[in-house]
CSV table of C-alpha atoms in Angstrom, one decimal:
chain,number,residue,atom,x,y,z
P,1,MET,CA,0.0,0.0,0.0
P,2,ILE,CA,2.8,2.4,1.0
P,3,ARG,CA,4.6,1.7,-2.3
P,4,ARG,CA,1.4,2.4,-4.3
P,5,TYR,CA,1.0,5.8,-2.6
P,6,ARG,CA,4.7,6.6,-3.3
P,7,ARG,CA,4.2,5.8,-7.0
P,8,LEU,CA,1.1,8.0,-7.1
P,9,LEU,CA,3.0,10.8,-5.3
P,10,VAL,CA,5.9,10.5,-7.8
P,11,ILE,CA,3.4,10.7,-10.7
P,12,PHE,CA,1.6,13.6,-9.3
P,13,VAL,CA,4.9,15.6,-8.6
P,14,SER,CA,6.1,14.8,-12.1
P,15,PHE,CA,2.9,16.1,-13.8
P,16,TRP,CA,3.0,19.2,-11.5
P,17,PHE,CA,6.6,19.9,-12.5
P,18,LEU,CA,5.8,19.5,-16.3
P,19,ALA,CA,2.7,21.7,-15.9
P,20,MET,CA,4.7,24.5,-14.2
P,21,LEU,CA,7.5,24.2,-16.8
P,22,TYR,CA,5.0,24.5,-19.6
P,23,TYR,CA,3.4,27.5,-18.0
P,24,SER,CA,6.7,29.2,-17.4
P,25,VAL,CA,7.8,28.8,-21.0
P,26,THR,CA,4.5,29.9,-22.4
P,27,LEU,CA,4.3,32.9,-20.2
P,28,SER,CA,7.9,33.9,-20.9
P,29,GLY,CA,7.3,33.4,-24.6
P,30,GLU,CA,4.2,35.6,-24.6
P,31,THR,CA,6.1,38.3,-22.6
P,32,ARG,CA,8.9,38.3,-25.1
P,33,LYS,CA,6.6,38.4,-28.1
P,34,LYS,CA,4.8,41.4,-26.7
P,35,LYS,CA,8.1,43.2,-25.9
P,36,TYR,CA,9.6,42.8,-29.4
P,37,ASP,CA,6.4,42.5,-31.4
P,38,HIS,CA,8.0,40.1,-33.9
P,39,SER,CA,4.6,39.3,-35.5
P,40,GLN,CA,4.2,43.0,-36.5
P,41,PRO,CA,7.6,44.1,-37.9
P,42,HIS,CA,7.9,47.7,-39.0
P,43,HIS,CA,8.3,49.1,-42.5
P,44,VAL,CA,7.9,45.9,-44.5
P,45,VAL,CA,8.3,46.8,-48.2
P,46,ARG,CA,8.5,44.4,-51.1
P,47,GLY,CA,10.5,45.4,-54.2
P,48,ASN,CA,9.9,44.8,-57.9
P,49,GLY,CA,9.2,41.2,-58.7
P,50,ALA,CA,9.5,40.0,-55.1
P,51,THR,CA,7.6,36.8,-55.8
P,52,ASP,CA,8.5,36.3,-59.5
P,53,LEU,CA,11.1,33.9,-60.8
P,54,VAL,CA,13.7,35.9,-62.7
P,55,LYS,CA,16.8,35.3,-64.8
P,56,PRO,CA,20.2,36.1,-63.3
P,57,ILE,CA,20.6,39.8,-62.8
P,58,ASP,CA,22.9,41.9,-64.9
P,59,HIS,CA,23.7,45.1,-62.9
P,60,ARG,CA,23.7,47.1,-66.2
P,61,THR,CA,20.0,46.2,-66.9
P,62,LEU,CA,18.4,47.0,-63.5
P,63,LYS,CA,15.5,49.3,-64.4
P,64,GLY,CA,15.2,52.3,-62.1
P,65,PHE,CA,18.5,51.6,-60.3
P,66,ASP,CA,21.5,53.8,-60.8
P,67,GLU,CA,24.3,51.7,-59.4
P,68,LYS,CA,27.0,54.5,-59.7
P,69,ALA,CA,24.8,57.1,-58.0
P,70,TYR,CA,24.0,54.6,-55.2
P,71,ILE,CA,27.6,53.9,-54.5
P,72,ASP,CA,29.0,57.4,-55.1
P,73,ALA,CA,26.7,58.8,-52.4
P,74,THR,CA,28.7,57.2,-49.6
P,75,ARG,CA,32.2,56.8,-51.1
P,76,ALA,CA,35.0,57.0,-48.5
P,77,LYS,CA,36.6,60.5,-48.5
P,78,ASP,CA,39.4,60.4,-45.9
P,79,ASP,CA,40.1,57.2,-44.0
P,80,PRO,CA,39.1,54.2,-46.2
P,81,TYR,CA,38.8,52.0,-43.0
P,82,GLY,CA,37.1,54.6,-40.9
P,83,ARG,CA,33.4,53.7,-41.4
P,84,ASN,CA,33.5,50.0,-42.1
P,85,ALA,CA,36.8,48.7,-40.6
P,86,PHE,CA,37.7,47.4,-44.1
P,87,ASN,CA,39.1,49.2,-47.2
P,88,GLN,CA,36.0,50.7,-48.6
P,89,VAL,CA,37.9,52.4,-51.4
P,90,GLU,CA,38.9,49.0,-52.8
P,91,SER,CA,35.4,47.7,-52.4
P,92,ASP,CA,33.9,50.6,-54.2
P,93,LYS,CA,36.3,50.1,-57.2
P,94,LEU,CA,35.0,46.6,-57.8
P,95,ARG,CA,32.1,45.6,-60.1
P,96,SER,CA,29.0,44.6,-58.2
P,97,ASP,CA,28.8,41.4,-60.2
P,98,ARG,CA,32.5,40.6,-60.3
P,99,ASP,CA,33.7,37.0,-60.9
P,100,VAL,CA,35.3,35.1,-58.1
P,101,PRO,CA,37.5,32.0,-58.3
P,102,ASP,CA,35.6,28.7,-58.0
P,103,THR,CA,37.2,27.3,-54.8
P,104,ARG,CA,35.2,24.1,-54.6
P,105,HIS,CA,36.7,20.6,-54.6
P,106,HIS,CA,36.9,19.5,-58.2
P,107,LEU,CA,34.4,16.6,-57.6
P,108,CYS,CA,31.8,19.2,-56.6
P,109,LYS,CA,31.6,20.3,-60.2
P,110,GLU,CA,30.3,16.9,-61.2
P,111,LYS,CA,27.8,16.6,-58.4
P,112,ARG,CA,24.1,16.7,-59.4
P,113,TYR,CA,21.3,17.8,-57.1
P,114,ARG,CA,17.7,16.5,-57.2
P,115,ASP,CA,14.7,18.4,-58.4
P,116,GLY,CA,12.1,19.8,-56.0
P,117,LEU,CA,14.5,21.3,-53.5
P,118,PRO,CA,12.7,23.7,-51.1
P,119,PRO,CA,13.0,27.5,-51.9
P,120,THR,CA,14.8,29.6,-49.3
P,121,SER,CA,14.4,33.1,-48.0
P,122,VAL,CA,17.8,34.7,-47.7
P,123,ILE,CA,17.9,37.1,-44.7
P,124,ILE,CA,20.6,39.8,-44.7
P,125,CYS,CA,20.8,42.2,-41.7
P,126,PHE,CA,22.9,45.4,-41.9
P,127,HIS,CA,23.7,48.5,-40.1
P,128,ASN,CA,25.6,51.3,-41.9
P,129,GLU,CA,27.1,48.7,-44.3
P,130,ALA,CA,29.2,50.0,-47.2
P,131,ARG,CA,26.8,50.2,-50.1
P,132,SER,CA,29.2,48.5,-52.5
P,133,THR,CA,29.6,45.4,-50.3
P,134,LEU,CA,25.8,45.2,-49.5
P,135,LEU,CA,25.0,45.4,-53.2
P,136,ARG,CA,27.6,42.8,-54.1
P,137,THR,CA,26.2,40.5,-51.5
P,138,VAL,CA,22.7,40.8,-52.9
P,139,LEU,CA,23.6,40.4,-56.6
P,140,SER,CA,25.9,37.4,-55.9
P,141,VAL,CA,22.9,35.6,-54.3
P,142,LEU,CA,20.8,36.4,-57.4
P,143,ASN,CA,23.5,35.6,-60.0
P,144,ARG,CA,24.7,32.4,-58.5
P,145,SER,CA,21.5,30.8,-57.4
P,146,PRO,CA,18.8,29.0,-59.4
P,147,PRO,CA,16.0,31.5,-59.6
P,148,HIS,CA,13.3,29.1,-58.5
P,149,LEU,CA,15.2,28.4,-55.2
P,150,ILE,CA,15.3,32.0,-54.1
P,151,ALA,CA,11.9,32.9,-52.6
P,152,GLU,CA,13.0,36.4,-51.6
P,153,ILE,CA,16.0,38.3,-50.3
P,154,ILE,CA,15.0,40.0,-47.0
P,155,LEU,CA,17.1,43.0,-46.1
P,156,VAL,CA,16.7,44.0,-42.5
P,157,ASP,CA,18.0,47.5,-42.0
P,158,ASP,CA,19.0,47.8,-38.3
P,159,PHE,CA,18.4,51.6,-38.1
P,160,SER,CA,21.2,52.7,-40.4
P,161,ASP,CA,21.9,56.4,-40.5
P,162,ASN,CA,20.7,56.6,-44.1
P,163,ALA,CA,17.4,54.8,-44.8
P,164,GLU,CA,18.2,54.9,-48.5
P,165,ASP,CA,21.0,52.3,-48.0
P,166,GLY,CA,18.2,49.7,-48.2
P,167,GLN,CA,15.3,51.6,-49.8
P,168,LEU,CA,17.1,52.1,-53.1
P,169,LEU,CA,17.7,48.4,-53.4
P,170,LEU,CA,14.0,47.7,-53.7
P,171,ASN,CA,14.4,48.2,-57.4
P,172,ILE,CA,16.2,44.9,-57.5
P,173,PRO,CA,14.0,41.9,-58.1
P,174,LYS,CA,13.0,39.7,-55.1
P,175,VAL,CA,14.3,42.2,-52.6
P,176,VAL,CA,12.2,42.8,-49.4
P,177,LEU,CA,13.0,45.5,-46.9
P,178,LEU,CA,12.4,45.8,-43.2
P,179,ARG,CA,13.7,48.8,-41.4
P,180,ASN,CA,13.9,48.9,-37.6
P,181,ASP,CA,12.6,52.0,-35.8
P,182,LYS,CA,15.6,51.7,-33.4
P,183,ARG,CA,18.8,49.8,-33.1
P,184,GLU,CA,17.9,46.2,-32.3
P,185,GLY,CA,21.1,44.2,-33.1
P,186,LEU,CA,21.7,41.1,-35.1
P,187,VAL,CA,19.6,38.6,-33.1
P,188,ARG,CA,16.3,40.5,-33.0
P,189,SER,CA,16.8,41.7,-36.6
P,190,ARG,CA,17.2,38.2,-37.8
P,191,VAL,CA,14.2,37.0,-35.9
P,192,LYS,CA,12.1,39.8,-37.5
P,193,GLY,CA,13.3,38.8,-40.9
P,194,ALA,CA,12.5,35.2,-40.3
P,195,ASP,CA,9.1,36.0,-39.0
P,196,VAL,CA,7.9,37.6,-42.3
P,197,SER,CA,9.7,35.1,-44.6
P,198,ARG,CA,7.9,32.9,-47.0
P,199,GLY,CA,10.5,30.3,-47.9
P,200,LYS,CA,10.5,26.8,-46.4
P,201,VAL,CA,14.2,27.2,-45.6
P,202,LEU,CA,15.9,30.2,-43.9
P,203,THR,CA,19.4,31.2,-45.1
P,204,PHE,CA,21.2,33.8,-43.1
P,205,LEU,CA,24.1,35.8,-44.6
P,206,ASP,CA,26.2,38.7,-43.4
P,207,SER,CA,26.0,41.9,-45.4
P,208,HIS,CA,29.6,41.7,-46.6
P,209,CYS,CA,29.6,38.3,-48.4
P,210,GLU,CA,29.9,36.9,-52.0
P,211,THR,CA,28.5,33.6,-52.8
P,212,ASN,CA,30.4,31.2,-55.0
P,213,GLU,CA,29.3,28.9,-57.8
P,214,ARG,CA,26.4,26.6,-56.9
P,215,TRP,CA,26.6,27.5,-53.3
P,216,LEU,CA,22.9,27.1,-52.5
P,217,GLU,CA,21.9,23.6,-53.8
P,218,PRO,CA,24.2,21.7,-51.5
P,219,LEU,CA,22.8,23.5,-48.4
P,220,LEU,CA,19.2,23.0,-49.5
P,221,GLN,CA,19.6,19.3,-50.4
P,222,ARG,CA,21.1,18.5,-47.0
P,223,VAL,CA,18.3,20.3,-45.2
P,224,ALA,CA,15.8,18.5,-47.4
P,225,ASP,CA,17.4,15.2,-46.4
P,226,ASP,CA,17.3,16.0,-42.7
P,227,TYR,CA,15.3,18.9,-41.5
P,228,THR,CA,17.1,19.0,-38.2
P,229,ALA,CA,20.4,19.6,-39.8
P,230,VAL,CA,21.7,23.2,-39.6
P,231,VAL,CA,24.2,23.7,-42.3
P,232,SER,CA,26.9,26.2,-43.1
P,233,PRO,CA,29.1,26.7,-46.2
P,234,ILE,CA,32.8,26.6,-46.1
P,235,ILE,CA,33.6,30.3,-45.5
P,236,ASP,CA,36.2,31.7,-47.8
P,237,VAL,CA,38.1,34.8,-47.1
P,238,ILE,CA,37.6,38.2,-48.7
P,239,SER,CA,40.6,40.3,-47.8
P,240,MET,CA,39.6,43.4,-45.7
P,241,ASP,CA,42.5,45.3,-47.4
P,242,THR,CA,42.5,44.3,-51.1
P,243,PHE,CA,39.1,42.5,-51.4
P,244,GLN,CA,40.9,39.6,-53.0
P,245,TYR,CA,38.8,36.4,-52.8
P,246,ILE,CA,40.8,33.6,-51.1
P,247,GLY,CA,39.8,30.0,-50.8
P,248,ALA,CA,39.7,28.6,-47.3
P,249,SER,CA,40.8,25.2,-46.1
P,250,ALA,CA,38.2,22.4,-46.2
P,251,ASP,CA,39.8,20.7,-43.2
P,252,LEU,CA,38.5,22.9,-40.5
P,253,ARG,CA,35.6,22.7,-38.0
P,254,GLY,CA,34.2,25.3,-35.6
P,255,GLY,CA,35.1,25.2,-32.0
P,256,PHE,CA,35.4,27.4,-28.9
P,257,ASP,CA,37.5,28.0,-25.8
P,258,TRP,CA,36.1,28.3,-22.2
P,259,SER,CA,36.1,32.1,-22.5
P,260,MET,CA,33.5,31.6,-25.2
P,261,HIS,CA,35.6,32.8,-28.2
P,262,PHE,CA,34.9,31.1,-31.5
P,263,LYS,CA,37.9,29.5,-33.2
P,264,TRP,CA,38.6,27.2,-36.2
P,265,ASP,CA,40.0,23.8,-35.3
P,266,ALA,CA,42.0,21.8,-37.8
P,267,PHE,CA,41.0,18.2,-38.4
P,268,THR,CA,42.7,15.6,-36.2
P,269,PRO,CA,44.8,13.0,-38.1
P,270,GLN,CA,42.1,10.4,-37.2
P,271,LEU,CA,39.3,12.5,-38.7
P,272,LYS,CA,41.3,13.2,-41.8
P,273,GLN,CA,41.9,9.5,-42.2
P,274,SER,CA,38.2,8.6,-41.7
P,275,ARG,CA,36.9,11.0,-44.3
P,276,THR,CA,37.0,8.8,-47.4
P,277,ASN,CA,34.5,11.1,-49.2
P,278,PRO,CA,35.7,14.7,-49.4
P,279,LEU,CA,32.2,15.9,-50.3
P,280,ALA,CA,30.5,14.4,-47.2
P,281,PRO,CA,29.1,16.8,-44.6
P,282,ILE,CA,31.4,17.8,-41.8
P,283,LYS,CA,30.0,17.5,-38.3
P,284,THR,CA,31.0,20.6,-36.4
P,285,PRO,CA,30.6,21.4,-32.7
P,286,MET,CA,30.0,25.1,-33.4
P,287,ILE,CA,29.1,27.3,-36.4
P,288,ALA,CA,30.6,30.7,-37.0
P,289,GLY,CA,27.0,32.1,-36.9
P,290,GLY,CA,27.1,34.5,-39.8
P,291,LEU,CA,26.2,32.1,-42.6
P,292,PHE,CA,23.9,29.1,-42.3
P,293,SER,CA,20.7,27.5,-43.5
P,294,ILE,CA,17.9,26.0,-41.4
P,295,ASP,CA,14.5,24.5,-42.1
P,296,LYS,CA,11.9,27.1,-41.0
P,297,ARG,CA,9.9,24.5,-39.1
P,298,TRP,CA,13.0,23.4,-37.1
P,299,TRP,CA,13.9,27.1,-36.5
P,300,GLU,CA,10.5,27.7,-35.0
P,301,LYS,CA,10.4,24.5,-33.0
P,302,LEU,CA,13.7,25.3,-31.4
P,303,GLY,CA,12.4,28.7,-30.2
P,304,LYS,CA,14.5,30.8,-32.7
P,305,TYR,CA,17.2,32.9,-31.0
P,306,ASP,CA,17.4,34.2,-27.5
P,307,VAL,CA,16.1,37.7,-28.3
P,308,ASP,CA,17.3,39.1,-25.0
P,309,MET,CA,20.8,39.1,-26.4
P,310,ASP,CA,21.9,42.5,-27.6
P,311,ILE,CA,23.6,43.9,-30.7
P,312,TRP,CA,26.2,41.1,-31.6
P,313,GLY,CA,28.1,38.3,-30.0
P,314,GLY,CA,27.3,35.0,-28.4
P,315,GLU,CA,24.4,34.1,-30.6
P,316,ASN,CA,26.4,31.5,-32.5
P,317,PHE,CA,27.1,29.7,-29.2
P,318,GLU,CA,23.5,29.8,-28.1
P,319,ILE,CA,22.1,28.5,-31.4
P,320,SER,CA,24.8,25.8,-31.6
P,321,PHE,CA,24.2,24.5,-28.1
P,322,ARG,CA,20.4,24.6,-28.7
P,323,VAL,CA,20.6,22.6,-31.9
P,324,TRP,CA,22.9,19.9,-30.6
P,325,MET,CA,21.1,19.5,-27.2
P,326,CYS,CA,17.7,19.3,-28.9
P,327,GLY,CA,18.6,16.4,-31.2
P,328,GLY,CA,19.7,18.3,-34.3
P,329,ALA,CA,23.1,18.5,-36.0
P,330,LEU,CA,25.5,21.2,-37.1
P,331,GLU,CA,27.3,20.5,-40.4
P,332,ILE,CA,29.6,22.3,-42.8
P,333,ILE,CA,28.9,21.4,-46.4
P,334,PRO,CA,32.1,21.2,-48.5
P,335,CYS,CA,30.5,21.9,-51.9
P,336,SER,CA,29.0,25.2,-50.7
P,337,ARG,CA,31.4,28.1,-50.6
P,338,VAL,CA,30.7,31.7,-49.6
P,339,GLY,CA,33.3,34.5,-49.2
P,340,HIS,CA,33.2,36.8,-46.2
P,341,VAL,CA,35.0,39.9,-45.2
P,342,PHE,CA,36.7,39.3,-41.9
P,343,ARG,CA,37.5,42.4,-39.9
P,344,LYS,CA,39.8,43.1,-37.0
P,345,ARG,CA,37.4,45.4,-35.1
P,346,HIS,CA,33.7,46.3,-35.0
P,347,PRO,CA,32.8,49.3,-37.1
P,348,TYR,CA,29.7,50.1,-35.0
P,349,THR,CA,29.1,51.0,-31.4
P,350,PHE,CA,27.6,49.0,-28.6
P,351,PRO,CA,25.3,51.0,-26.2
P,352,ASP,CA,26.7,49.2,-23.2
P,353,GLY,CA,30.2,48.7,-24.7
P,354,ASN,CA,31.5,45.9,-26.7
P,355,ALA,CA,33.0,43.9,-23.7
P,356,ASN,CA,29.9,44.3,-21.5
P,357,THR,CA,27.5,43.3,-24.3
P,358,TYR,CA,29.6,40.2,-25.1
P,359,LEU,CA,29.8,39.2,-21.5
P,360,LYS,CA,26.0,39.5,-21.0
P,361,ASN,CA,25.3,37.5,-24.2
P,362,THR,CA,27.7,34.7,-23.5
P,363,ALA,CA,26.7,34.5,-19.8
P,364,ARG,CA,23.1,34.0,-20.9
P,365,ALA,CA,24.2,31.1,-23.2
P,366,ALA,CA,26.2,29.6,-20.4
P,367,GLU,CA,23.4,29.8,-17.8
P,368,VAL,CA,20.8,28.2,-20.0
P,369,TRP,CA,22.8,25.5,-21.8
P,370,MET,CA,26.1,24.7,-20.1
P,371,ASP,CA,24.8,23.2,-16.8
P,372,GLU,CA,27.7,22.2,-14.6
P,373,TYR,CA,30.2,23.2,-17.3
P,374,LYS,CA,29.5,26.8,-16.9
P,375,LYS,CA,32.0,26.9,-14.0
P,376,TYR,CA,34.7,26.7,-16.7
P,377,TYR,CA,33.3,29.7,-18.4
P,378,TYR,CA,33.2,31.7,-15.2
P,379,ALA,CA,36.7,30.6,-14.4
P,380,ALA,CA,37.9,32.0,-17.7
P,381,ARG,CA,35.6,35.1,-17.5
P,382,PRO,CA,35.4,36.0,-13.8
P,383,SER,CA,34.1,39.5,-14.7
P,384,ALA,CA,30.9,37.7,-15.9
P,385,LYS,CA,30.0,36.6,-12.4
P,386,ASN,CA,27.1,38.4,-10.7
P,387,ARG,CA,26.5,40.4,-13.9
P,388,ASP,CA,23.0,41.6,-14.8
P,389,ILE,CA,22.2,39.5,-17.8
P,390,GLY,CA,18.8,41.0,-18.6
P,391,GLU,CA,15.2,40.2,-18.3
P,392,SER,CA,13.4,36.8,-18.6
P,393,VAL,CA,15.7,35.5,-15.8
P,394,CYS,CA,13.0,32.8,-15.1
P,395,LEU,CA,14.1,31.3,-18.4
P,396,LEU,CA,17.6,30.8,-17.1
P,397,LEU,CA,16.4,28.9,-14.1
P,398,ILE,CA,14.7,26.3,-16.3
P,399,PRO,CA,17.0,23.6,-17.7
P,400,ALA,CA,17.5,23.2,-21.5
P,401,VAL,CA,14.7,20.7,-21.6
P,402,LYS,CA,12.3,23.6,-21.7
P,403,TYR,CA,13.0,23.9,-25.5
P,404,CYS,CA,13.8,20.4,-26.4
P,405,PHE,CA,10.9,18.7,-24.5
P,406,LEU,CA,8.2,21.2,-24.8
P,407,SER,CA,9.0,23.1,-28.0
P,408,VAL,CA,10.0,20.0,-30.0
P,409,ALA,CA,8.1,17.1,-28.5
P,410,LEU,CA,4.8,18.9,-28.2
């Protein structure tokens, strides 16, 4: 009899705990939705042919778009590195539809992709981006992607000084523009873009990228094969000084140290030996965060980003931990290549300072996802202890199962 009562008590306590967990997550989610109002983003404007399938874009035939005037309006006058932390003078010299070297493995050129791949919404957030790099990013997507696989290109202007940086690009087919009414940062801007997207897959790119040949099909095919796979291209280097496009090694994976700094780790000898197929996806503990594709259903089931993170930094750790711990996978796809301008400093300001913002964001990721391992983070980052890490603190007191069990299972 006593054992039966004990079993009933355990069952009752278990159901009570799950009910409280569900209520906490639901309440917190409603609070965050109300605060950021992602369901009603501001200034959504669709450009010419936003839903039409188009032929690759020739910059010389864009009706109503004066490329020279667009770029001339913000050319660097004194310090070429002053506004964007890269050599804007060199960027402005280049054609917006320039050719880049095909850096793929030679076997990638023979690979065929199946019909019926899901179309993607490409989401590009920017704040005071050099117009030449932003335009080159957009046109590289259009020119090097099968038209039927691009549902739209969503530009999210995170309250740039000049609203025309984005507005003038609405003359380009498939471009959609959102403009924030205040500075929101990368995380909340990406969530806003994803919320209005119409593609079955979300592809996030930084605003200073150039896609390479057939970059998109490998990403979409892998997501179609496994909708819980979050996939990244190999990220080639665009020199911040000369804007030369340089192929990156295919033998790298994303990693991090205990101070929560992202780093590239070379393959171990054992991993190199085990990879008999150079085109096979590369399992990676961490993604760089700037460039990746994800099934929209999986994105929403995972709970998107932690929108209480500010401006930039730490979001790649949070989404990487979230994907792995909820049963998904992070992969680098060797046949997909995208170039990226890597800078040595941030060209924009952080309201609370760069260091304070990064500490807050990474501390949130550690508190939610690292469990007992967060002690190593705090040992490496003692200044993060007892720091105000923002609202929704109740979320941090609920273990990671709040997303994996409730959001995914239910």
